[in-house]
Amino acid sequence: MIDAKISVNDSYQYKVHNSHGQVFYITASDTYVNVR
């Protein structure tokens, strides 16, 4: 589950969490991330 899209310099990080409530920050291209 994607919680937020965060702009960092010229790229974006996504704040996501899984079903266990763990929070992760991932860096990914929009090409690979499907935001619903």
Coordinates of N, CA and C in Angstrom, one line a residue:
M1 N 0.9 -1.2 0.0 CA 0.0 0.0 0.0 C 0.9 1.2 0.0
I2 N 0.7 2.1 -0.9 CA 1.5 3.3 -1.0 C 0.8 4.4 -0.2
D3 N 1.5 5.0 0.7 CA 1.0 6.1 1.6 C 1.2 7.5 1.0
A4 N 2.4 7.6 0.4 CA 2.8 9.0 0.0 C 3.9 8.9 -1.1
K5 N 3.9 9.9 -1.9 CA 4.9 10.1 -2.9 C 5.7 11.3 -2.5
I6 N 7.0 11.2 -2.2 CA 7.8 12.2 -1.7 C 8.9 12.6 -2.7
S7 N 9.0 13.9 -3.0 CA 10.0 14.4 -3.9 C 11.3 14.6 -3.2
V8 N 12.4 13.9 -3.7 CA 13.7 14.0 -3.1 C 14.7 14.4 -4.2
N9 N 15.2 15.6 -4.2 CA 16.0 16.2 -5.2 C 15.3 16.0 -6.6
D10 N 15.9 15.3 -7.5 CA 15.2 15.1 -8.8 C 14.5 13.8 -8.9
S11 N 14.4 13.0 -7.8 CA 13.7 11.7 -7.9 C 12.6 11.7 -6.9
Y12 N 11.9 10.6 -6.9 CA 10.8 10.4 -5.9 C 11.0 9.2 -5.1
Q13 N 10.6 9.3 -3.8 CA 10.5 8.2 -3.0 C 9.1 7.9 -2.6
Y14 N 8.8 6.7 -2.4 CA 7.4 6.3 -2.0 C 7.4 5.8 -0.6
K15 N 6.5 6.3 0.2 CA 6.4 5.8 1.6 C 5.3 4.7 1.5
V16 N 5.6 3.5 1.8 CA 4.7 2.4 1.6 C 4.6 1.6 2.9
H17 N 3.5 0.8 3.1 CA 3.5 -0.1 4.2 C 2.8 -1.4 3.8
N18 N 3.2 -2.4 4.5 CA 2.7 -3.8 4.1 C 1.6 -4.2 5.1
S19 N 1.1 -5.4 4.9 CA -0.1 -5.8 5.7 C 0.3 -6.0 7.2
H20 N 1.6 -6.0 7.5 CA 2.0 -6.2 8.9 C 2.2 -4.8 9.6
G21 N 2.0 -3.7 8.9 CA 2.1 -2.4 9.4 C 3.6 -1.9 9.4
Q22 N 4.5 -2.6 8.7 CA 5.8 -2.1 8.5 C 5.9 -1.1 7.5
V23 N 6.7 0.0 7.7 CA 6.7 1.1 6.8 C 8.1 1.1 6.1
F24 N 8.1 1.3 4.8 CA 9.3 1.3 4.0 C 9.3 2.6 3.2
Y25 N 10.6 3.1 2.9 CA 10.7 4.1 1.9 C 11.5 3.5 0.7
I26 N 10.9 3.6 -0.4 CA 11.5 3.0 -1.6 C 11.7 4.1 -2.7
T27 N 12.8 4.0 -3.4 CA 13.0 4.9 -4.5 C 12.8 4.1 -5.8
A28 N 11.9 4.6 -6.7 CA 11.6 3.8 -7.9 C 11.1 4.8 -8.9
S29 N 11.3 4.4 -10.2 CA 10.9 5.2 -11.3 C 9.3 5.0 -11.4
D30 N 8.7 6.0 -11.9 CA 7.2 5.9 -12.1 C 6.9 4.8 -13.1
T31 N 7.8 4.4 -13.9 CA 7.6 3.3 -14.8 C 7.3 2.0 -14.1
Y32 N 7.8 1.8 -13.0 CA 7.7 0.6 -12.3 C 6.7 0.6 -11.1
V33 N 6.1 1.8 -10.8 CA 5.2 1.9 -9.7 C 3.8 2.2 -10.2
N34 N 2.9 1.4 -9.8 CA 1.5 1.7 -10.2 C 0.7 2.3 -9.0
V35 N 0.4 3.6 -9.1 CA -0.3 4.2 -8.0 C -1.8 4.2 -8.3
R36 N -2.5 3.6 -7.3 CA -4.0 3.5 -7.5 C -4.7 4.4 -6.6

